Structure formats: structure tokens, C-alpha cells
Short mmCIF file of C-alpha atoms and ligand atoms in Angstrom, two decimals:
data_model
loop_
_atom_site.label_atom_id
_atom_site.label_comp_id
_atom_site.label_asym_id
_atom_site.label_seq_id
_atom_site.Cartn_x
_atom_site.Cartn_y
_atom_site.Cartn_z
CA UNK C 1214 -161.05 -268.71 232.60
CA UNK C 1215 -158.99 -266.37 234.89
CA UNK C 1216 -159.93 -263.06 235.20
CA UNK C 1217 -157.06 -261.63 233.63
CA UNK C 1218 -157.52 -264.00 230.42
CA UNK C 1219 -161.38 -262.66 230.20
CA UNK C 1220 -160.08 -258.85 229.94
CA UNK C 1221 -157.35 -259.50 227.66
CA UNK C 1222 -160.21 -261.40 225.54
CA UNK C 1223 -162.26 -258.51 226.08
CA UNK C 1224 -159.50 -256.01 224.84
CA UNK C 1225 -159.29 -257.76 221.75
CA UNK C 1226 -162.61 -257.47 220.73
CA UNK C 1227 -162.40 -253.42 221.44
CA UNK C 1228 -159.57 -253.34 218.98
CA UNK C 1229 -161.40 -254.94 216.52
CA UNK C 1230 -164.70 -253.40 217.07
CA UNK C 1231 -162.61 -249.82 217.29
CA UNK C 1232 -160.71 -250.34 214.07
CA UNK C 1233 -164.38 -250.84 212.34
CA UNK C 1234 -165.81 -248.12 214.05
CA UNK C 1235 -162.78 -245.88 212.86
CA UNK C 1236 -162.96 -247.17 209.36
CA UNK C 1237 -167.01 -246.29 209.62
CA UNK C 1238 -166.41 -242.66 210.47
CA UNK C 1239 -163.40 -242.11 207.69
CA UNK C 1240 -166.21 -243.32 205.05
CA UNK C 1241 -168.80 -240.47 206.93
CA UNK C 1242 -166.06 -238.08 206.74
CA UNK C 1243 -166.63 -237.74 203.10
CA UNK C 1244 -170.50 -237.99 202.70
CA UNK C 1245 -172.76 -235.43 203.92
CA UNK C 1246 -173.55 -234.97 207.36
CA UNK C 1247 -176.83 -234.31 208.98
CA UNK C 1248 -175.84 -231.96 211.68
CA UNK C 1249 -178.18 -230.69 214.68
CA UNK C 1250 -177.16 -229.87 218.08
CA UNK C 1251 -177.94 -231.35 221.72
CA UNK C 1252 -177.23 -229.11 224.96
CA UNK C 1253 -176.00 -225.75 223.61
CA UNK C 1254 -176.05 -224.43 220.02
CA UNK C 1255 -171.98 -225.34 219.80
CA UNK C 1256 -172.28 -229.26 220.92
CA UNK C 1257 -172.67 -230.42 217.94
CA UNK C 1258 -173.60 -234.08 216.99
CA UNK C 1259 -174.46 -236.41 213.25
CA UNK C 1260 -176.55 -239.31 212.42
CA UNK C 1261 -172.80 -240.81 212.86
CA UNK C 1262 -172.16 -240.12 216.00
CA UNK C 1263 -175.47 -242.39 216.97
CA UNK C 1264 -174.74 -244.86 214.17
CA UNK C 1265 -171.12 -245.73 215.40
CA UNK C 1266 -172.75 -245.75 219.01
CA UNK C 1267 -175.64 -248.62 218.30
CA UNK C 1268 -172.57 -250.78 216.07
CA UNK C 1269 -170.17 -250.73 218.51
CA UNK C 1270 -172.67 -251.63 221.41
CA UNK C 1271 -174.95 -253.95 219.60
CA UNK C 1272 -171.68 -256.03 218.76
CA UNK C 1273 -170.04 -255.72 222.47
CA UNK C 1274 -173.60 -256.04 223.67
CA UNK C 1275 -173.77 -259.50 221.42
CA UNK C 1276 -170.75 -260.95 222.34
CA UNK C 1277 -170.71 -260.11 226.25
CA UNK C 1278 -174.42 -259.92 227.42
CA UNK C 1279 -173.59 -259.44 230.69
CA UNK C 1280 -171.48 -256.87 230.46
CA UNK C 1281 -173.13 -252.54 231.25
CA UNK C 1282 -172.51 -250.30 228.57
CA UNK C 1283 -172.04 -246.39 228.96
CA UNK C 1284 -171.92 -244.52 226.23
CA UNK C 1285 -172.46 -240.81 225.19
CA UNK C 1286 -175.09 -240.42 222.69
CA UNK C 1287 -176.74 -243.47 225.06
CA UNK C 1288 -176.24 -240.98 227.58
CA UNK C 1289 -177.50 -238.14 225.92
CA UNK C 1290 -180.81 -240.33 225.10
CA UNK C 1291 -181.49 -240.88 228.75
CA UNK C 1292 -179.82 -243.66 229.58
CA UNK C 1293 -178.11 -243.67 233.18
CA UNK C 1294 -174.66 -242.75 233.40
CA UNK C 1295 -173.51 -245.28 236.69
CA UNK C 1296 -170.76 -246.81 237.01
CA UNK C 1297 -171.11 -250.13 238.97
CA UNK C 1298 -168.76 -252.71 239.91
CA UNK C 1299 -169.82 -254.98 236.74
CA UNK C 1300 -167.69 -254.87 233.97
CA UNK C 1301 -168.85 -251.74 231.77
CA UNK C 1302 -167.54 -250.73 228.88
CA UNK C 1303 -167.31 -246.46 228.55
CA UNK C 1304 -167.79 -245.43 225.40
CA UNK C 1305 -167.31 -242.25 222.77
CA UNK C 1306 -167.88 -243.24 219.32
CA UNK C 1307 -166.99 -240.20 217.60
CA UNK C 1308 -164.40 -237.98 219.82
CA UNK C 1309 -164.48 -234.81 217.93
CA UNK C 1310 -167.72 -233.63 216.43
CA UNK C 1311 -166.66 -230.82 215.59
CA UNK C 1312 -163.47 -231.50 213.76
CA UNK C 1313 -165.77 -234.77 212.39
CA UNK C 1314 -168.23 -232.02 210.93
CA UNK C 1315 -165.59 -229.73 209.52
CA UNK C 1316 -163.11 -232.34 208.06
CA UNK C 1317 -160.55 -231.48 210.19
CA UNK C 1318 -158.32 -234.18 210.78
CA UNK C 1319 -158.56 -234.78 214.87
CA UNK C 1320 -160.85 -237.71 215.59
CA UNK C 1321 -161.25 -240.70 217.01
CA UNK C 1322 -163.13 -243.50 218.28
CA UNK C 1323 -162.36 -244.18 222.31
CA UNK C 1324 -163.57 -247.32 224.20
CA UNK C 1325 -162.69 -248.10 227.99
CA UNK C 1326 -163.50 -251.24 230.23
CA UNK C 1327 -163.83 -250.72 234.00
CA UNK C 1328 -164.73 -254.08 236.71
CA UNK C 1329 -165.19 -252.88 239.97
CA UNK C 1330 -165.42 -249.02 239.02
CA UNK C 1331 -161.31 -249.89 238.25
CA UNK C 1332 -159.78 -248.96 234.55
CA UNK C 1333 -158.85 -252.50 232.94
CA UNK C 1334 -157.87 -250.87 229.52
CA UNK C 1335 -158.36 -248.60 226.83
CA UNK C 1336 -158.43 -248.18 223.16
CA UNK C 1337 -158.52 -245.67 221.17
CA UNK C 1338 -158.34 -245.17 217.28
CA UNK C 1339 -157.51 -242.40 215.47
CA UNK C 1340 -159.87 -242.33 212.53
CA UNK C 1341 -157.92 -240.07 210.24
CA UNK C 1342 -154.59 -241.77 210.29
CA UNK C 1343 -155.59 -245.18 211.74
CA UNK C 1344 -153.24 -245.01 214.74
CA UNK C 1345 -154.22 -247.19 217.54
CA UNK C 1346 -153.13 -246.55 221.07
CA UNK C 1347 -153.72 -249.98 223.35
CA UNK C 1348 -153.39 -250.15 227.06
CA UNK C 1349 -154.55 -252.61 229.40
CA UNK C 1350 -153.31 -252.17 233.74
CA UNK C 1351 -150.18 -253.52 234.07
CA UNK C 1352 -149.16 -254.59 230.95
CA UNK C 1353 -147.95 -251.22 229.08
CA UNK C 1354 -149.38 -248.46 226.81
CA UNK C 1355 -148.54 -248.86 223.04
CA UNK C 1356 -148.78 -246.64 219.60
CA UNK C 1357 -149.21 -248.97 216.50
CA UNK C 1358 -147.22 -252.05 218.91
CA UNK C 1359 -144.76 -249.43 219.81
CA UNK C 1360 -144.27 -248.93 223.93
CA UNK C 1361 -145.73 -245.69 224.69
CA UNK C 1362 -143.75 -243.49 227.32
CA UNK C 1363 -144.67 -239.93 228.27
CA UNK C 1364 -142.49 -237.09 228.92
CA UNK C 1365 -140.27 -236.46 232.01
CA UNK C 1366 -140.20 -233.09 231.72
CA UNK C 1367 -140.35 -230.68 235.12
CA UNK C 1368 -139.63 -227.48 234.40
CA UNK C 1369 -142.84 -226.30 233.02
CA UNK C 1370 -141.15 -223.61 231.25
CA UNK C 1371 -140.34 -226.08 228.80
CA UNK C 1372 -143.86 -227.73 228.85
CA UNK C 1373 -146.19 -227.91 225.85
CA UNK C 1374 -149.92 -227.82 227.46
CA UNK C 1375 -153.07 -229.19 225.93
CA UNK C 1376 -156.91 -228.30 226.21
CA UNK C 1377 -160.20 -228.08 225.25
CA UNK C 1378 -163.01 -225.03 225.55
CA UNK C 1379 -165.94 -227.50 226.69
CA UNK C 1380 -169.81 -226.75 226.44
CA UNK C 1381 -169.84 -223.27 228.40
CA UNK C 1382 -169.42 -220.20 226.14
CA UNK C 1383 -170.94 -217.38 228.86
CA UNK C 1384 -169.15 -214.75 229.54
CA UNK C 1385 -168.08 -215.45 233.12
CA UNK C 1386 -166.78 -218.82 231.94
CA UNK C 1387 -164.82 -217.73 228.97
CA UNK C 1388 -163.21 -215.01 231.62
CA UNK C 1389 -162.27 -217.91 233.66
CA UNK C 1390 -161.13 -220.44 231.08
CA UNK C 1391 -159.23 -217.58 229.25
CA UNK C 1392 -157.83 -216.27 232.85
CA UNK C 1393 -156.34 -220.07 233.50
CA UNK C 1394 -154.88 -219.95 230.27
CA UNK C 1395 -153.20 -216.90 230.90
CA UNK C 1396 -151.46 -217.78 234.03
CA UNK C 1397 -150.41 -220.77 232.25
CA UNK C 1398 -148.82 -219.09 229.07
CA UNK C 1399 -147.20 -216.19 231.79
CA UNK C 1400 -145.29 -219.35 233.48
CA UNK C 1401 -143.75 -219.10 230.64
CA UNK C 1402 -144.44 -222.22 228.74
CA UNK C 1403 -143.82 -223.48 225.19
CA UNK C 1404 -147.12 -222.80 224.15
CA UNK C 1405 -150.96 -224.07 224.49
CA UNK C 1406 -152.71 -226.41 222.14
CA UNK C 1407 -156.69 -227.06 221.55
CA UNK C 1408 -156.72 -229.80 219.03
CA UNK C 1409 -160.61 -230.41 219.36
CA UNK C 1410 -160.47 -233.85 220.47
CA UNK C 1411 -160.26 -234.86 224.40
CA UNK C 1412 -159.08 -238.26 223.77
CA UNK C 1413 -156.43 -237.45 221.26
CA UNK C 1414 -154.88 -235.28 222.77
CA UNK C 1415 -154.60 -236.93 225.83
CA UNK C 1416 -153.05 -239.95 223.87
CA UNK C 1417 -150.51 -237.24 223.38
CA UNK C 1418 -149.65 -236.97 226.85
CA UNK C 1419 -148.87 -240.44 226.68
CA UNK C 1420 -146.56 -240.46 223.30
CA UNK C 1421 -144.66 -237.56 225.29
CA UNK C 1422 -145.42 -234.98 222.92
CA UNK C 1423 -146.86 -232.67 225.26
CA UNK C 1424 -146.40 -232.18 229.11
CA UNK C 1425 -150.06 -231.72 230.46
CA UNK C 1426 -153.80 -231.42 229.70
CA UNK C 1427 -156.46 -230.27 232.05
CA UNK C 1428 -160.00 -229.41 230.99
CA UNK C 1429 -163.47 -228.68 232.73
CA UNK C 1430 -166.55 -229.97 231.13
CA UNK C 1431 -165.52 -233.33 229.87
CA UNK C 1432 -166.93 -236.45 230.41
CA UNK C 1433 -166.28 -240.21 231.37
CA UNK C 1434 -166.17 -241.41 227.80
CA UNK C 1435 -163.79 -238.85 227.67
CA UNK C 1436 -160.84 -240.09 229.56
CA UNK C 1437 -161.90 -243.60 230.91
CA UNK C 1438 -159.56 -245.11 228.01
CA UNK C 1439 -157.12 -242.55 227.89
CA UNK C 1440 -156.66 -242.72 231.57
CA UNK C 1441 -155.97 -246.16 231.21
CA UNK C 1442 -153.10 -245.48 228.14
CA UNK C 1443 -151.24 -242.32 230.07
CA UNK C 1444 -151.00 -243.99 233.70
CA UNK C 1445 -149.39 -247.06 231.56
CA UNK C 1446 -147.06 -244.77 229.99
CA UNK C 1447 -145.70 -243.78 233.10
CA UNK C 1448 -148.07 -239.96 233.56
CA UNK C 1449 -150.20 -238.89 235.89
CA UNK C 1450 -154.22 -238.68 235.77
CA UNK C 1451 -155.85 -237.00 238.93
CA UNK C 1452 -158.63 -234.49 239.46
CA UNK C 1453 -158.15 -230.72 239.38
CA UNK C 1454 -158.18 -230.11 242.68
CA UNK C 1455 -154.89 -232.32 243.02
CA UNK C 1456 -156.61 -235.69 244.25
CA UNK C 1457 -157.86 -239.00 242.69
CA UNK C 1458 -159.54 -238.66 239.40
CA UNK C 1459 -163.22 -238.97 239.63
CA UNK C 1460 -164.09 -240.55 236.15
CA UNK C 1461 -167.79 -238.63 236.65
CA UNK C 1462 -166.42 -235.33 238.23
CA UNK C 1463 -166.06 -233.75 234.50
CA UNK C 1464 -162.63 -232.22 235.74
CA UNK C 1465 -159.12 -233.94 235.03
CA UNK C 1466 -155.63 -232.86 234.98
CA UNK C 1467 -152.98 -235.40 233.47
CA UNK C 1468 -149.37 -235.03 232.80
CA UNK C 1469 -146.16 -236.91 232.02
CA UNK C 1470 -145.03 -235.79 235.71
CA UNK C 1471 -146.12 -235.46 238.84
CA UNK C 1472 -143.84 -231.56 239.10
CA UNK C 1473 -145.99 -230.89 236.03
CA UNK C 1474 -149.47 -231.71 237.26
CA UNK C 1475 -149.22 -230.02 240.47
CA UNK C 1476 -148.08 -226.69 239.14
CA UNK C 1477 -151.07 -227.19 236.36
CA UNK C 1478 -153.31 -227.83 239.53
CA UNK C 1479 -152.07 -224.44 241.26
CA UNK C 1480 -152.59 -222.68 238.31
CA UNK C 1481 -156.85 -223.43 237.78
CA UNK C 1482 -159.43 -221.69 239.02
CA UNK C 1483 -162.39 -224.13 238.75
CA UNK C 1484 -165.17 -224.55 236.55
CA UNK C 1485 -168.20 -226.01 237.80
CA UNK C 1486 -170.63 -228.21 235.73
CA UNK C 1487 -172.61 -230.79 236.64
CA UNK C 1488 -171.54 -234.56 237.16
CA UNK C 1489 -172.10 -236.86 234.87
CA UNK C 1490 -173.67 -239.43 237.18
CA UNK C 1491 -176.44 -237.27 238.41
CA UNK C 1492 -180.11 -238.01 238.07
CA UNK C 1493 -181.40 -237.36 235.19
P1 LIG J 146 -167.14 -234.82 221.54
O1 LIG J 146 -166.64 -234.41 220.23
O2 LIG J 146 -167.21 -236.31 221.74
O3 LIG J 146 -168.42 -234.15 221.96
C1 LIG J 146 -163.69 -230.55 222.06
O4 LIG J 146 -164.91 -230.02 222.00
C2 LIG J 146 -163.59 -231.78 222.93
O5 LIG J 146 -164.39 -231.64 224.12
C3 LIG J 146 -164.07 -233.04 222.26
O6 LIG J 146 -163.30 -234.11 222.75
C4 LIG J 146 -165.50 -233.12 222.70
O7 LIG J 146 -166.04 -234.43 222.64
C5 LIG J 146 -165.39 -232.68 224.13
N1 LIG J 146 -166.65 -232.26 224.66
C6 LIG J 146 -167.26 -232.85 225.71
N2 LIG J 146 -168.45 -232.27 225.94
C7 LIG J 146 -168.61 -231.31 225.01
C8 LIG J 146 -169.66 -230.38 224.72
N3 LIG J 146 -170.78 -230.37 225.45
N4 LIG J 146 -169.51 -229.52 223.70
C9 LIG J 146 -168.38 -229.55 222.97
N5 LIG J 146 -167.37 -230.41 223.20
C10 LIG J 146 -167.47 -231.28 224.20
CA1 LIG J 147 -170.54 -234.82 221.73
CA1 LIG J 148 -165.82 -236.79 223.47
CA1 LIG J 149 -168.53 -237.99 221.04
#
């Protein structure tokens, strides 16, 4: 079987195993959580988050034993976070604690594929509305089927921007996160968004209904699939500083243009946290 053929295989089975996943975490939406916390009092995660984890590996794990798996709540157990040049699959089972733990209607179940430390393709499922976004390199991005295409806006005085707060809540952070915000909204732009779910929103880049994300803090489980789904829409994914994204670096800015994403990158002052590849 051609390589090609493999991934496309392999892309089907992350559909599948994501729409199952997504279904999972609707049906834990309306039972009671168990709630504790991992690195900070605010990072929040369920018996779901772990449960959704174990399915959606075992069955990968099953069906392609050769394959490496990362995934967060993996992660957070210890497990290495390395990406090699075997086909790994990079994965957040439930993108949106928080919203999953208040009910709020912004979260979703992401799965990326890399070979050779290179994005094949991405899935991600909205578990709230069951919207799928698809994208596999070269062959499109897609919403439900539908051709994804982000926006072509460059005047970002007419840009819609997207975020999220991340793990740090100190005082010098907030100063900085709030002080990038501000020289964003003074552009002027349409307005600023934190929807509470990293992978959603940047799904949103790619549908075109918002110019540009950035955010400090997140991690590869993050964006490996949405990278994937906005640079087939036509958008941009690189790192803060204005050069190639570094799936570990926890930094990313992405937007439907390239105008867009350099002003974004002008704008931020940096903040620093650590990578998610380092030794644990
Ligand atoms: P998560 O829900 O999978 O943890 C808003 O908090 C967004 O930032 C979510 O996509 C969330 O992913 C992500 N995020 C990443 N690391 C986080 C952390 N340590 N605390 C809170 N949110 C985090
Ligand atoms: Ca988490
Ligand atoms: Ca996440
Ligand atoms: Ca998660």
C-alpha cells in the first residue's frame, strides 16, 4: 500500500474514533463530573478527560500497533512528549475543560497524525453540535463535507481576533497578556474573542469567521490538527516570533493572511513557559 493510501486509511479511522469520542463527552456533559485540578488550581480536568484519552488510544493503539501516540492527559501522567519521525498520532480528548465542566457549549475532541515530525491531517469534532472539520496535506480542509476557506482579510481594522488566557494567572503575566490585548483592540479591530477552546477556535480561522488567533501556553495537542485544517484552508500557522511553527514551542500565531499574522506578530510581547518536549 502507498503511503498516501495508508494515511488516508488512517484518517478514516480518526473520524470514526472522533465522532465516538464526541458522542462520549455529549453523554458526560449531562452526568456529574468529578472535577480536580493538575498544574495550577484553574487547569482543570474530569474522570472524562482520561476516559476519552485511554478509548481513543486503546482503539488507534489496536488497530495501528506501530504507530506513537501523544496525548495530553498521557502527557500529564508522565509519559514523554517527543515527537519522532514515526507516525504519531497527537491527541486532546476533551479541548475545553473548562467549558466541559460548566456546560458551556465550546468543546471538542482534536486528533492529529504527523510521519516524519510533518502534519498529515487533522480532525476535529465539535462535541456540542457534532461539526466535524477534516483536513489531510494537500487534499483540502472541510466543515461537515463543505470546502473550508479562511478569510482574506488585510486590513486588521476589520479583523475579528481570537484567544485564550492559558495556565499563568500571576500578576506579571496577566499585565502582559492584558497589555497584548490592548495594543491589539487600539489597532482598532472588530473586537477580541476567548471562546475557551484552542482547537475550536482555531477551526474558526479556517471557516473565515475570524482573522487571527495567537496564544502563549498551549500545547501540541493543541494545534497539531488544527494546523493541519487552517494551512488547507488557505491561512497561515507560524510561531510568534514570525517563523516556522514549532508544534512543542507552546506559542502560535495563525491567520487567514499573511498581512494579518505579521501585524499580530508585531503586536506580542512574549510569554515564556516551558516546552512541551522537555524532560520530565
Ligand atoms: P484544555 O481544555 O484541553 O486543557 C482554554 O483554557 C484553552 O486553553 C483550552 O483549549 C485549553 O485546553 C487550553 N489550555 C492549554 N493548557 C491549559 C492550562 N494549563 N490551563 C487552562 N487551559 C489550558
Ligand atoms: Ca487540560
Ligand atoms: Ca486543549
Ligand atoms: Ca484537553
Amino acid at each position: 500500500m502507498e503511503e498516501g493510501e495508508c494515511w488516508a486509511e488512517c484518517l478514516d479511522v480518526a473520524v470514526r474514533i472522533a465522532r465516538t469520542a464526541g458522542q462520549l463527552v455529549q453523554e458526560a456533559v449531562k452526568q456529574e463530573k468529578s472535577v480536580s485540578s493538575k498544574s495550577t488550581p484553574t487547569d482543570l480536568v474530569t474522570e472524562a478527560d482520561q476516559q476519552v484519552e485511554d478509548l481513543i488510544i486503546s482503539t488507534l493503539r489496536e488497530r495501528f500497533p506501530s504507530h506513537r501516540f501523544i496525548g495530553e492527559e498521557s502527557s500529564a501522567a508522565g509519559e514523554k512528549c517527543v515527537l519522532t519521525d514515526n507516525p504519531t498520532w497527537i491527541i486532546d480528548p476533551i479541548d475545553g475543560t473548562c467549558n466541559f465542566v460548566h456546560s458551556f457549549p465550546m468543546v471538542a475532541v482534536s486528533i492529529g497524525f504527523a510521519v516524519k515530525k510533518e502534519l498529515e491531517f487533522g480532525v476535529i469534532y465539535h462535541c456540542f453540535d457534532g461539526t466535524l472539520y477534516t483536513a489531510r496535506r494537500g487534499h483540502g480542509a472541510f466543515c461537515n463535507g463543505v470546502r473550508l476557506q479562511v478569510s482574506k482579510e488585510k486590513d486588521m481594522s476589520k479583523a475579528l481576533i481570537l484567544t485564550e488566557i492559558g495556565a499563568k494567572r500571576d500578576p506579571n503575566t496577566l499585565d502582559i497578556f492584558l497589555g497584548n490585548m490592548k495594543k491589539l483592540l487600539s489597532a482598532p479591530v472588530h473586537g477580541v474573542r476567548i471562546i475557551g477552546s484552542s482547537t475550536l477556535a482555531l477551526c474558526h480561522i479556517a471557516s473565515g469567521a475570524a482573522e487571527a488567533y495567537y496564544q502563549y501556553g498551549l500545547h501540541c495537542w493543541d494545534i497539531a490538527a488544527a494546523a493541519v485544517i487552517i494551512r488547507e484552508a488557505g491561512g497561515c500557522v507560524i510561531d510568534t516570533t514570525g517563523g516556522p511553527l514549532d508544534l512543542m514551542s507552546r506559542r502560535v500565531v495563525a491567520a487567514g493572511s499573511q498581512e494579518i499574522a505579521d501585524y499580530v506578530v508585531q503586536q506580542l510581547q512574549p510569554i515564556s513557559y516551558g516546552r512541551d518536549d522537555h524532560d520530565p
